[in-house]
Structures are given as structure tokens and as C-alpha cells.
Coordinates of C-alpha atoms in Angstrom, one line a residue:
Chain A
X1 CA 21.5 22.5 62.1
X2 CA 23.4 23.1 65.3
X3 CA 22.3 23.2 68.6
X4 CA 23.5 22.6 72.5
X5 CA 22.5 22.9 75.7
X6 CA 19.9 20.5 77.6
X7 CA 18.8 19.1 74.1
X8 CA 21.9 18.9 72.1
X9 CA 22.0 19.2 68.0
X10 CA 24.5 18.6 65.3
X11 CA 25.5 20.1 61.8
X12 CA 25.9 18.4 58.7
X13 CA 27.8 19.7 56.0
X14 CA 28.3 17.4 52.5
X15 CA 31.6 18.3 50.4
X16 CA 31.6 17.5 47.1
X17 CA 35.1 16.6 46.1
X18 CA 37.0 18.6 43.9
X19 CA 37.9 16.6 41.4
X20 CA 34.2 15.9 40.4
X21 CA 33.6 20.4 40.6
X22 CA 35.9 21.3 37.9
X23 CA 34.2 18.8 34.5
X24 CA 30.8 19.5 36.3
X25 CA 31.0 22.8 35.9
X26 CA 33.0 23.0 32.3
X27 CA 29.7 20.4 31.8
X28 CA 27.2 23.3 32.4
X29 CA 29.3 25.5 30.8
X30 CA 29.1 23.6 27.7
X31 CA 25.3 23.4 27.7
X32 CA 25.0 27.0 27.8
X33 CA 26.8 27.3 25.1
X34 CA 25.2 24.5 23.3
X35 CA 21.6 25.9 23.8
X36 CA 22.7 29.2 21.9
X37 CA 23.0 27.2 19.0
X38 CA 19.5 27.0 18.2
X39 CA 17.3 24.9 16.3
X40 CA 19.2 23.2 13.3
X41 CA 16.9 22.8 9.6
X42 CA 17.3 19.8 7.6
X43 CA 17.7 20.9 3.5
X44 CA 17.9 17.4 2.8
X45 CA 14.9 15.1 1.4
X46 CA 12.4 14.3 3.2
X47 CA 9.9 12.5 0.6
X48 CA 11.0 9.8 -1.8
X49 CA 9.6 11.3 -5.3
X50 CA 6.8 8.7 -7.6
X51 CA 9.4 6.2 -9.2
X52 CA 8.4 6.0 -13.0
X53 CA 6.6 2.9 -12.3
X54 CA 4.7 4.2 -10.2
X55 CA 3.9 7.0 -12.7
X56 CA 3.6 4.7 -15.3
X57 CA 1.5 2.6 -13.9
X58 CA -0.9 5.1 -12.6
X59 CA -0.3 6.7 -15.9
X60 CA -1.9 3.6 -17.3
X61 CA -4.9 3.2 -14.9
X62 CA -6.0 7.0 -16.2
X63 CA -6.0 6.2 -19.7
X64 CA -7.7 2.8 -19.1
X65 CA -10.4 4.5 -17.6
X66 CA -10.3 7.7 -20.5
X67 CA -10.7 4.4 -23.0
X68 CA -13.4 2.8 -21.1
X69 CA -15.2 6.3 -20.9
X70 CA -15.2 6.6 -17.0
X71 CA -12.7 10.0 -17.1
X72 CA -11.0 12.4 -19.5
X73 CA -7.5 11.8 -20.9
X74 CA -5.6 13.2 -18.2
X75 CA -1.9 13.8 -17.0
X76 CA -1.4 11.8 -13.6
X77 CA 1.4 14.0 -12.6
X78 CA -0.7 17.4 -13.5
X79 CA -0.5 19.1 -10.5
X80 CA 1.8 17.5 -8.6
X81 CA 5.1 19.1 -7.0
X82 CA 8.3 19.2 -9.2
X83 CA 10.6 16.4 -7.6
X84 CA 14.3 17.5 -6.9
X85 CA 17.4 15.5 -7.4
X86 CA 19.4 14.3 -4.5
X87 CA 22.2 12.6 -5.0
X88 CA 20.4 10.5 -7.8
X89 CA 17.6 9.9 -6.4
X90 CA 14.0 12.1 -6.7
X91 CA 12.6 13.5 -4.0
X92 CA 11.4 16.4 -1.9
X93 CA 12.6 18.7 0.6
X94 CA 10.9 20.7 3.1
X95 CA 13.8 23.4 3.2
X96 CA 11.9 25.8 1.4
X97 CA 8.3 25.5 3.3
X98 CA 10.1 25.6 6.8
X99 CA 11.8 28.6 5.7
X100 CA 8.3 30.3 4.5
X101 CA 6.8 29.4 7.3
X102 CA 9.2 31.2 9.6
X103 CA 8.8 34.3 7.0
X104 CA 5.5 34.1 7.5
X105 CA 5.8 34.2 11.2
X106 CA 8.2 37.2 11.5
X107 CA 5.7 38.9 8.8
X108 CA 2.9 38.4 11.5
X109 CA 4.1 38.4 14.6
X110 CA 7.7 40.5 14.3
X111 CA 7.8 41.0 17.6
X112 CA 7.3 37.4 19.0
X113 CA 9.6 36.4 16.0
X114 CA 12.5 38.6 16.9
X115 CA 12.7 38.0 20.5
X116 CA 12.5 34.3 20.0
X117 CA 15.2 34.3 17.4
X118 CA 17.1 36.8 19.2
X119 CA 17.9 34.2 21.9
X120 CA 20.1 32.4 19.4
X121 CA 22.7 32.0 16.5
X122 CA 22.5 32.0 13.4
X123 CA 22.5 28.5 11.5
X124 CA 25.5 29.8 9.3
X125 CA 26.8 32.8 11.5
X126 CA 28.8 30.7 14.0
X127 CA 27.7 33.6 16.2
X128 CA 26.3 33.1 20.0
X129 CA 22.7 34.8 20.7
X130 CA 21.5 36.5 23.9
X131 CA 22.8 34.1 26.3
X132 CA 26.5 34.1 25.0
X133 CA 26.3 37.9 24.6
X134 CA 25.2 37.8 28.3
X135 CA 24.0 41.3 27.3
X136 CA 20.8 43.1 27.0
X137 CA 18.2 42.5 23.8
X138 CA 20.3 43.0 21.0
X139 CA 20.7 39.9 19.5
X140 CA 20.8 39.2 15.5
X141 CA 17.8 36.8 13.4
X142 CA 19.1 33.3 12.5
X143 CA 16.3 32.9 9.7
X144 CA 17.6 35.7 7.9
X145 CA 15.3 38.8 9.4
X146 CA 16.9 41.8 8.4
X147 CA 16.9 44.5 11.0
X148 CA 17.6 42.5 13.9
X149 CA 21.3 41.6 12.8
X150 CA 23.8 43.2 15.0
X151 CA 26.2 45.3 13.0
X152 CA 29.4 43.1 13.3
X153 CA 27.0 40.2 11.6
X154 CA 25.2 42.5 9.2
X155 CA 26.9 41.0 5.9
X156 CA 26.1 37.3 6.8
X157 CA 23.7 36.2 4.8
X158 CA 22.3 32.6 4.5
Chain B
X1 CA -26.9 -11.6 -39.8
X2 CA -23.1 -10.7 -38.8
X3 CA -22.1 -7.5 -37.0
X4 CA -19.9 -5.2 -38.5
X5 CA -16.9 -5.7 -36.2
X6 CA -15.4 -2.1 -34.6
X7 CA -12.8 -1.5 -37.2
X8 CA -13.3 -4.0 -39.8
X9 CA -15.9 -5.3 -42.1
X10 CA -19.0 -7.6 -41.0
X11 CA -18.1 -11.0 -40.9
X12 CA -14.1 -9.8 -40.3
X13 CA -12.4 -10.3 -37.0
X14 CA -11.4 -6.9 -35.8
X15 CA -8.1 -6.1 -36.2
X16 CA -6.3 -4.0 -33.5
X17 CA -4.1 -0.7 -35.0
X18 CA -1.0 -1.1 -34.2
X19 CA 0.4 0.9 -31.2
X20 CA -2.8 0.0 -29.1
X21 CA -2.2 -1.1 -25.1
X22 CA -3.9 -4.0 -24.3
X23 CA -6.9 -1.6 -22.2
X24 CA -8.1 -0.5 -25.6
X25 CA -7.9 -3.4 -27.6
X26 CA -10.2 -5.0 -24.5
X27 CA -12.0 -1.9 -24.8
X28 CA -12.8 -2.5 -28.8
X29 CA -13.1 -6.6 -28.1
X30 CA -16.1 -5.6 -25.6
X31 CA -17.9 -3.2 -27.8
X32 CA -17.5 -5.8 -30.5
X33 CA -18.8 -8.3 -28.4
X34 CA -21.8 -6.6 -26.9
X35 CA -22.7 -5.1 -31.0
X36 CA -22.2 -9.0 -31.6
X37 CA -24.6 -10.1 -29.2
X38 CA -27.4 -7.9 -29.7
X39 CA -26.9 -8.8 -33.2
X40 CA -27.1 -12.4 -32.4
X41 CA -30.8 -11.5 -29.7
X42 CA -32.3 -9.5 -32.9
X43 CA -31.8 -12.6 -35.6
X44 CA -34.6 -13.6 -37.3
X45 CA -34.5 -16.9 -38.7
X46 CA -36.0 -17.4 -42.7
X47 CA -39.8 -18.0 -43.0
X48 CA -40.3 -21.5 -44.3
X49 CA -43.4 -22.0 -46.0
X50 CA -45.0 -25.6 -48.0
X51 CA -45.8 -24.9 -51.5
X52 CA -49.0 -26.3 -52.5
X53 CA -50.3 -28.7 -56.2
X54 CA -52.7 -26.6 -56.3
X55 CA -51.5 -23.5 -56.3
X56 CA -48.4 -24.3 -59.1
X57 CA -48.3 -23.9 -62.2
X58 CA -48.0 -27.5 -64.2
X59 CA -47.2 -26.1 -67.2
X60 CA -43.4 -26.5 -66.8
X61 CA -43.9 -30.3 -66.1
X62 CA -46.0 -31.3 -69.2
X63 CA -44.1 -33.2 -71.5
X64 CA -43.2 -30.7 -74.6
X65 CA -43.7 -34.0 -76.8
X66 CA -46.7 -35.0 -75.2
X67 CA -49.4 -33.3 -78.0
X68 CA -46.9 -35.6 -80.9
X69 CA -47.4 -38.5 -79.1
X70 CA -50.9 -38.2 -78.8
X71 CA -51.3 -37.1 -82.1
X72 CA -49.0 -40.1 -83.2
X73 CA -51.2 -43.0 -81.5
X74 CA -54.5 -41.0 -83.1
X75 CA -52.9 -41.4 -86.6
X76 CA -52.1 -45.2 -85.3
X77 CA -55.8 -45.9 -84.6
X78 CA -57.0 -43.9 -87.7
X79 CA -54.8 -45.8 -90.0
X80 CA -55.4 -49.0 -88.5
X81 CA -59.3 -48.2 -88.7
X82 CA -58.6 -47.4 -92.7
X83 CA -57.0 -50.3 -93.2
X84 CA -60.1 -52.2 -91.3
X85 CA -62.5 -50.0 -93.7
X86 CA -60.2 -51.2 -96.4
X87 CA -60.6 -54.8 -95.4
X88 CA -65.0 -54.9 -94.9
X89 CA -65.2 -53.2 -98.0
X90 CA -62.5 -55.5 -99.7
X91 CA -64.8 -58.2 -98.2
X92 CA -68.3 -56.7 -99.0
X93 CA -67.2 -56.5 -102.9
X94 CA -66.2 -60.0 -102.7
X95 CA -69.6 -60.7 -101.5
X96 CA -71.0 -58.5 -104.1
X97 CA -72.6 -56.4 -100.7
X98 CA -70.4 -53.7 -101.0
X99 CA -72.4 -50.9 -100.3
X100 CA -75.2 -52.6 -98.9
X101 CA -76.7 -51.5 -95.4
X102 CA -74.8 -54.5 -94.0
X103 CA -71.5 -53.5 -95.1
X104 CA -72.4 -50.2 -94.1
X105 CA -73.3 -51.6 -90.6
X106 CA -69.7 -53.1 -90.2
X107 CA -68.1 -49.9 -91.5
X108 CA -69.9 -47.8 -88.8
X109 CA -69.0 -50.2 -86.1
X110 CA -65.3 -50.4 -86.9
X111 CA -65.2 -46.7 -87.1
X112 CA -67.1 -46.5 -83.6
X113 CA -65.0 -48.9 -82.3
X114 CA -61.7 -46.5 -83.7
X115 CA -62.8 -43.5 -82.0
X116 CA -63.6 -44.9 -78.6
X117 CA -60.3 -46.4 -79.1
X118 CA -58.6 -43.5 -79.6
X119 CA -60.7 -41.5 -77.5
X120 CA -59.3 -43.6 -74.6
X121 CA -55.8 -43.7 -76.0
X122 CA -55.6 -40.3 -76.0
X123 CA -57.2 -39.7 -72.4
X124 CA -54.6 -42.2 -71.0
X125 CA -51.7 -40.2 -72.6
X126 CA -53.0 -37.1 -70.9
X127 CA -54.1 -38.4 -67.5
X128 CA -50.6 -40.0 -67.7
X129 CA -48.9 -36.5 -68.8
X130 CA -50.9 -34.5 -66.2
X131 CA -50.2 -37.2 -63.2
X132 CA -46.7 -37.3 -64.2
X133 CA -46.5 -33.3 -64.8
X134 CA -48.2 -33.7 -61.2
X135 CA -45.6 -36.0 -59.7
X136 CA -42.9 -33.7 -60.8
X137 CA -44.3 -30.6 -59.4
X138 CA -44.8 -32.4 -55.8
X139 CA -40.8 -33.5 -56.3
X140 CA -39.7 -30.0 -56.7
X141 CA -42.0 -28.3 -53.8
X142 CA -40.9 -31.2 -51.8
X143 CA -37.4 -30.3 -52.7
X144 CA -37.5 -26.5 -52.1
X145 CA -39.1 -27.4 -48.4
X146 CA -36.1 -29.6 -47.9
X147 CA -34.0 -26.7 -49.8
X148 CA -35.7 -23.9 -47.5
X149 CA -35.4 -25.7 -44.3
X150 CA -31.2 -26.5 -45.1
X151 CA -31.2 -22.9 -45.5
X152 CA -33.0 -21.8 -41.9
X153 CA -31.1 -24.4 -40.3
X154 CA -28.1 -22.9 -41.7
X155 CA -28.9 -19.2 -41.2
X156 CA -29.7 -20.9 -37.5
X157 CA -26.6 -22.6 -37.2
X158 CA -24.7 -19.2 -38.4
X159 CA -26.7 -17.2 -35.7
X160 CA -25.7 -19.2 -33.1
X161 CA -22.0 -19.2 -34.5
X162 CA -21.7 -15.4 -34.4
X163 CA -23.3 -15.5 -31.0
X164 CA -20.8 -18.0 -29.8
X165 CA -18.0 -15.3 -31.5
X166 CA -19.3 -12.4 -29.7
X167 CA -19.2 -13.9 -26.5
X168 CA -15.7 -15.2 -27.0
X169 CA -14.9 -12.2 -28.5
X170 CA -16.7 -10.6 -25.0
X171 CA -14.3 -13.9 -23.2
X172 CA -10.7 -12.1 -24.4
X173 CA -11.5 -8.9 -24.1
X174 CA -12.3 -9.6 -20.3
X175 CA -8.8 -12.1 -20.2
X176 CA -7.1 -8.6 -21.5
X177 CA -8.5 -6.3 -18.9
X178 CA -7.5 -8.5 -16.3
X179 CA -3.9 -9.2 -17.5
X180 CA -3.5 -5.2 -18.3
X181 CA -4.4 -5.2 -14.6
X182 CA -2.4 -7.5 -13.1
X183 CA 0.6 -5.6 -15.0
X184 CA -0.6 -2.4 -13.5
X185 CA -0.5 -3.8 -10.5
X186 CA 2.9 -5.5 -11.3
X187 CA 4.3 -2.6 -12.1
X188 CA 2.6 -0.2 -9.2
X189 CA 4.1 -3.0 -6.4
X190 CA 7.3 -2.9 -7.7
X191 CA 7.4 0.9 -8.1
X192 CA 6.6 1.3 -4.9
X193 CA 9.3 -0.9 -3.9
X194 CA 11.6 1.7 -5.7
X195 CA 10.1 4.1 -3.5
X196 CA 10.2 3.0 -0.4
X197 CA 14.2 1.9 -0.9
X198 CA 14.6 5.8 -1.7
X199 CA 12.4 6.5 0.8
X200 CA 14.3 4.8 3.5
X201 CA 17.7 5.8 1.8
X202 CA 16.3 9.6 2.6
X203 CA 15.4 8.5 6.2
X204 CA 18.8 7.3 6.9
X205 CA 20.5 10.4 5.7
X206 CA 18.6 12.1 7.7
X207 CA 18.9 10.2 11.0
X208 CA 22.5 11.1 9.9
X209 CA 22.0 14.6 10.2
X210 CA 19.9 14.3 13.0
X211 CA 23.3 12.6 14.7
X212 CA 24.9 14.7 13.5
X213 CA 22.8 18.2 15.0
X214 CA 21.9 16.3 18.4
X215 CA 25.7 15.1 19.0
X216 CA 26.4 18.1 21.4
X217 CA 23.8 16.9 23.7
X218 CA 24.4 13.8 23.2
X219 CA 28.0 14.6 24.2
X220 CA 26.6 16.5 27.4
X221 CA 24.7 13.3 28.3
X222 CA 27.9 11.4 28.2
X223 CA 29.6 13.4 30.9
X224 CA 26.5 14.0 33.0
X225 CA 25.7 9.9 32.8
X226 CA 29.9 9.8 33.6
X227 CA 28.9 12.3 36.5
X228 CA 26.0 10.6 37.7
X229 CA 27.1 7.2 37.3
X230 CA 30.6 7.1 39.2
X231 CA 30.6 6.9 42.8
X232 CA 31.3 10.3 44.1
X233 CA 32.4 10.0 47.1
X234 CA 31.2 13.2 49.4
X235 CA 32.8 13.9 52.8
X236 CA 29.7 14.2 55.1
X237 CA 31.6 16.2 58.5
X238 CA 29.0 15.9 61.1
X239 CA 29.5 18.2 65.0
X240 CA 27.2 17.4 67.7
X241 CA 26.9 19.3 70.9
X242 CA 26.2 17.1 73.3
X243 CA 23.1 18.0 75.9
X244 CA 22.7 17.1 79.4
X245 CA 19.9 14.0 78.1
X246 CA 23.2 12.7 75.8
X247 CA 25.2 12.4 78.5
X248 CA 22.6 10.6 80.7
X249 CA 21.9 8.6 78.2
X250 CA 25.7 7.5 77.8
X251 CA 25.8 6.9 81.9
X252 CA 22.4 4.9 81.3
X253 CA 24.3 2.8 78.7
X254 CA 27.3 2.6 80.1
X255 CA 26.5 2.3 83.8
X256 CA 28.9 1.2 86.1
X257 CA 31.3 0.0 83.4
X258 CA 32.3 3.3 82.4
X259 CA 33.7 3.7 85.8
X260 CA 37.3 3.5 85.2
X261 CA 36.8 3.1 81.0
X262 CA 40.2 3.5 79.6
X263 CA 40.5 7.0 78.1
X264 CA 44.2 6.8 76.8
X265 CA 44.7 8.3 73.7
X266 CA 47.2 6.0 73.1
X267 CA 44.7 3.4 72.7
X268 CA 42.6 5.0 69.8
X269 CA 43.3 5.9 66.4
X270 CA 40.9 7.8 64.0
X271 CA 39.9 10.8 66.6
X272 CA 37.4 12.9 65.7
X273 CA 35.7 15.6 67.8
X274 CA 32.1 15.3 68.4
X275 CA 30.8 17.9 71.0
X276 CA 31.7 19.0 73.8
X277 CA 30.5 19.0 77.7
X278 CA 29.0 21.5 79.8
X279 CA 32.3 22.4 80.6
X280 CA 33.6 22.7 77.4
X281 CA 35.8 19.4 77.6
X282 CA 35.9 17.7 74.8
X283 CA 34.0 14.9 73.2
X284 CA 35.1 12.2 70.5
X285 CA 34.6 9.6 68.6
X286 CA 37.6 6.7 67.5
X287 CA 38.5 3.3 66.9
X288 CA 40.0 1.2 69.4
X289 CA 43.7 0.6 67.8
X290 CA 45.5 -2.5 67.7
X291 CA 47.0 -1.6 71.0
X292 CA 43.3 -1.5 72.9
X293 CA 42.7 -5.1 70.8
X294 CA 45.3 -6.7 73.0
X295 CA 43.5 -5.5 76.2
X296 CA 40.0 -6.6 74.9
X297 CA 38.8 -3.2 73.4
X298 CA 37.4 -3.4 69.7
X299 CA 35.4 -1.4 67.6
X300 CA 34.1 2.5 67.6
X301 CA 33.6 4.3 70.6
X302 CA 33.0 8.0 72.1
X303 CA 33.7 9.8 75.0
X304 CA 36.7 11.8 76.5
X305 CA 40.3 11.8 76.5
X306 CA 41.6 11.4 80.1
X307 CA 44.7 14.1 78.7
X308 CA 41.9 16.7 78.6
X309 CA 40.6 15.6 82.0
X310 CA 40.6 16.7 85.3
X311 CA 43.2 14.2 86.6
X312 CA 41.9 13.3 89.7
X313 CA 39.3 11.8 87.8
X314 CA 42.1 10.1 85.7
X315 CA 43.5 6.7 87.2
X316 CA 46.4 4.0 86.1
X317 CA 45.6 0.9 85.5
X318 CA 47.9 -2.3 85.5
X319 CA 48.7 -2.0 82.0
X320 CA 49.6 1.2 82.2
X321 CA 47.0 2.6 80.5
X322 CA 44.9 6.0 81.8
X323 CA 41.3 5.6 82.7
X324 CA 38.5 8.3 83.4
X325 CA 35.9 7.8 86.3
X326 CA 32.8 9.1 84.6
X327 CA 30.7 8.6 87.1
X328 CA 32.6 11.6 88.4
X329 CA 32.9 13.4 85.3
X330 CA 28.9 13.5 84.9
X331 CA 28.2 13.9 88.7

């Protein structure tokens, strides 16, 4: 604000030193570049798996109550999900559902699918989307949706 | 009566096949118990009944030899009565009256006198067989009561034995429910033990991964917390054009004492330009130096620089030093 006269006025102008501009600005940089990345699945287990104890033991309550004429002879693990190793240990991922789910997404709404995924890279294309293209629409799928893979990134596959 | 036990004869304990958990074997133990117990509620005991005299048949008592012996004493009594015939007539021929109605009197009487006798003899032999044949009978029915009631008191006794089985029986297979639950249980808490180790081992890898994903932001953080937290220092440059009210304000302040106020530069370090006046001297702000100390001037102060000003406003002091009149300078 400046001003003179009868009144008077003053200006005030801050200066940020420039020391402090140069990693503040690499800092945003950064970010940017980081936000291309995208959202990051987990393969790994999620669910610890029935221990054979625990199978056993409800194993054993089922064929207490077949004996005692309260249900059929039954297998307690009928029906439930194959367990997976890991390292040794049983247990279950949610690697596969998460990827259905985002088939199932693209499959309904293409559109609304593309455009989000568009925005960034791929989980194992080490590419940039949209924002580190700084170009138009033309970005690539990161869950694998063919069609939307620009050509240098065509023969990545997940 | 006994119940058949499940898998074994009546009257056997059940035997448990081989290869049986402990939920069936309390399974068969409670069947057997419950078949046990209605046996037990549906026992009848034996009918006892008294035997009665007069409905037995003596026959079996009678002494076998009892007809001989009658027959025996008979043939005493007739032989002793021959032998008393023997005798009156014996007598009577001594007398030379055998044959007369006299002797015959004393031969009817002694004969009279031997078949009353062994009309009694032979009564008392068979009131004697009959009572004893009697006696005997009432022994043995007395007997079979006793015998009967041994046996109801012992199908009794049996009864109650079985029942007491059955609920025993009933007692264990209960005990092995409960201890093939507890192991259930047993086993269940310490399975899920197992599983919640695993559980948390798969929660740790992936907070790992999660680290590992969420680093980059993480590492933004730390430079924007660097950023925010250190004490930037900004350069704030502030220019004020003084008015006409600034000015009379600063000759209100002042007042007289600004008339001669030592304006040497010399005096004052750390000059910075303010504003300016009207006439487009300047205005600025410094620090009294080390110099001004000596004469009594400390601190920050503002105005102008008697260098910059008209100089017959501008005066010499003792010391040497310039000083502005601004009383003139804002007349």
C-alpha cells in the first residue's frame, strides 16, 4: 500500500530469503512427482489362515454334535477359501479381489475408470501419468486396462 | 431285569470299539444309561404269595412206614389178646368151666377190651402221622415264604443295583462330555493363539510395506516440517510517505526540543530512508551511534539529515556537531 500527501501511507514488501526458495521449491517439485505414482496394492496377507487347531477343534465340535444327533457329519472347512502360503505361514490375500474389483469398475464405468487411472503410473511401469506428461488426456491404465496404454508402454504388462 | 447294554450283552458293561473319541463313547454311556434307567422305572418285583394247610397236599409228609407200624402194634394187641384167650381158657379147663357162659363172658371181655385197645392204638398212630405229616407241610410253606421273600428282596436289591449302574453309567458319560469339552476348548484357545501370532506376524509385514509405499511423503513431510520449523528469517522493507498530519505530529512530540536537534550524519549509523517531505527532502530512520552516546543521544530516531537541508536552517553546535531547526523546516 503506498500513499502520500496530507494522509501519508507506506508499503510493505516481505522477502523470502533465497536460501529457503531453492529446497522449497525442489520440495514441491518432488510432490508432484510423487502424486503421479498412484495408489500402491498390497499382494501380501492380509488374514491369518484357521491354525489346525482351530480346525481340529472345530472339526471335533461338528462330529460331537453328528454323534449326539443335533447335525449331519459335516466337513468344517467345506466351503471355506483355500488358504495360501506366505513365507510359512497360511493365510489370505486380498491381491486378487482388489484387482477384480477395479476390473469390474473399468467393465462398468470405462470412462470414469480411464480418466481416473489415466492420472497416474503404472504400479510396475515406472512411468509418470498425466501430470508428469504435463500433456493432454493420453495417459496409459496402471491396473492393466488395455487400450488406454500409450504406445511406448504397450508391452508392459503386470 | 438288566438292560442290554449298547454294544454288549445284558448284564455286560459296554465296551467302547476301539478308535472311538471320547464324544461317542459319552454318547453310547448316555444311551446306556437312560435304556438302563427306564429298565430300572419298569421293574416289577416277584409276587410273593403264603401257601396255605389246607390247600397242600399231605401226602408227601405221611410216613411211608406209617401203615407197618400200625399194622405191627395191631398184631401186638391181637397176639397179646390170644395169648389172654389162651390163658381164661387155660384157666376155665382147670376149673372144668371151659366153655361155660362164664368163660365165655371173660373171653368176650378180653377180646372187647383188645379191640378198643387197638382201635385207639391205631387212631394215635395216625392222628400222630397226620399231625406230624401236618407239621412238616407248615415247615416247608414256611420255608418257601422265607425262600420267596429272599428271592424278591434280592431281585429288589438287583433292581436297585442296575439303577445305581445306569446312573453312574449316566455319571461318566456326563464327566466325558465335559472333559471332551474342555479339550475342545483347550485346543480352540490355543489355536487361536497360533492365529493371532500369524495374524499379527501378517500385520507387521504389512505396516512394513505400508512404510515402505508412504515413505515419499513421509520424506516430503520431513523437509516441509524442516521448512516450517526453522526460523526463516524474511526481510520486511517498509517506505512511508510522510503527510502533512506526520509531520505535525512529530512537531507535537517533539516540540520545542527539536529546535536545534542534532541532524549530523555523523552521529547515526543504520540509515534507512523512510519518506520524504512536501519538498521532497528526505526522511530517515537510524540509530544514534556510539559517537551521539557520548553527547547523551541513545536509541532509534527519525527525521532529516542537516546535509540534505537547506543550510540556513542548519546550525553548529559546540561540539561541532550540525543541527536542523525544525521549527523552520515545518513552518
Amino acid at each position: 500500500m503506498s500513499g502520500g500527501g496530507k494522509g501519508g501511507g507506506q508499503t510493505t514488501q516481505v522477502e523470502i530469503p533465497s536460501w529457503i526458495q531453492g529446497p522449497a521449491s525442489r520440495n514441491l517439485q518432488r510432490a508432484e512427482q510423487l502424486a503421479q505414482v498412484g495408489y500402491m496394492p498390497y499382494y501380501g496377507p492380509s488374514v491369518a489362515a484357521l491354525t489346525p487347531m482351530q480346525t481340529q477343534a472345530m472339526q471335533s465340535t461338528a462330529d460331537a454334535a453328528a454323534t449326539f444327533g443335533l447335525a449331519p457329519q459335516m466337513d468344517v472347512m467345506a466351503g471355506m477359501p483355500q488358504a495360501q502360503d506366505f513365507g510359512g505361514i497360511q493365510g489370505y490375500g486380498t491381491g486378487q479381489m482388489f484387482e477384480q474389483a477395479i476390473a469390474d469398475l473399468a467393465a462398468n464405468q470405462p470412462a470414469q475408470a480411464a480418466m481416473f487411472n489415466r492420472q497416474f503410473a503404472g504400479p510396475q511401469m515406472g512411468a509418470t501419468g498425466l501430470l508428469g506428461q504435463g500433456g493432454p488426456m493420453g495417459g496409459y491404465s496402471p491396473f492393466g486396462m488395455s487400450g488406454a496404454l500409450p504406445p511406448q508402454l504397450s508391452g508392459g504388462s503386470r | 431285569m438288566a438292560a442290554p447294554a449298547p454294544g454288549g450283552a445284558a448284564g455286560q458293561p459296554a465296551q467302547a470299539p476301539a478308535g472311538q473319541n471320547v464324544f461317542q463313547q459319552a454318547q453310547m454311556g448316555q444311551t446306556g444309561a437312560m435304556m438302563g434307567t427306564a429298565a430300572g422305572m419298569g421293574y416289577q418285583p416277584a409276587q410273593v404269595q403264603a401257601g396255605q394247610i389246607a390247600q397242600t397236599d399231605l401226602t408227601p409228609y405221611f410216613n411211608p412206614f406209617e401203615q407197618t407200624v400200625v399194622q405191627q402194634s395191631l398184631g401186638d394187641i391181637e397176639q397179646a389178646r390170644q395169648m389172654q384167650a389162651n390163658q381164661l381158657a387155660s384157666q376155665a379147663q382147670r376149673a372144668g368151666a371151659f366153655g361155660g357162659s362164664r368163660s365165655a363172658i371173660l373171653e368176650s371181655q378180653a377180646n372187647e377190651a383188645a379191640m378198643q385197645q387197638a382201635a385207639r392204638t391205631a387212631s394215635n398212630l395216625r392222628l400222630g402221622g397226620f399231625q406230624q405229616a401236618q407239621q412238616m407241610a407248615g415247615q416247608d410253606l414256611g420255608r418257601q415264604m422265607q425262600a420267596s421273600l429272599a428271592n424278591q428282596q434280592a431281585g429288589l436289591a438287583g433292581a436297585g443295583q442296575r439303577l445305581a449302574a445306569a446312573g453312574q453309567l449316566g455319571g461318566l458319560a456326563q464327566q466325558a462330555f465335559g472333559m471332551g469339552r474342555g479339550l475342545q476348548q483347550d485346543l480352540m484357545q490355543q489355536g487361536n493363539i497360533q492365529q493371532m501370532l500369524n495374524q499379527q506376524i501378517f500385520d507387521r509385514a504389512r505396516e512394513q510395506f505400508q512404510g515402505y509405499t508412504s515413505f515419499p511423503e513421509r520424506s516430503l513431510g520431513y523437509l516441509a516440517s524442516a521448512l516450517g520449523a526453522a526460523p526463516v528469517p524474511q526481510t520486511q522493507t517498509t517506505t512511508r510517505d510522510l503527510g502533512l498530519m506526520d509531520y505535525l505530529t512529530a512537531g507535537a512530540q517533539i516540540g520545542p526540543a527539536l529546535v536545534g536537534m542534532f541532524s549530523d550524519r555523523r552521529l547515526k549509523s543504520d540509515i534507512k530512508k523512510v519518506g520524504k517531505l512536501p519538498s521532497g527532502q528526505g526522511v530517515y530512520s537510524w540509530t544514534w551511534n556510539a559517537k551521539a552516546n557520548d553527547i547523551g543521544l541513545s536509541g532509534e530516531s527519525m527525521g532529516v539529515m542537516a546535509d540534505e537541508t537547506d543550510p540556513s536552517m542548519v546550525s553548529i553546535a559546540d561540539n561541532g556537531y550540525q543541527m536542523v531547526d525544525y521549527g523552520a523546516l515545518l513552518a
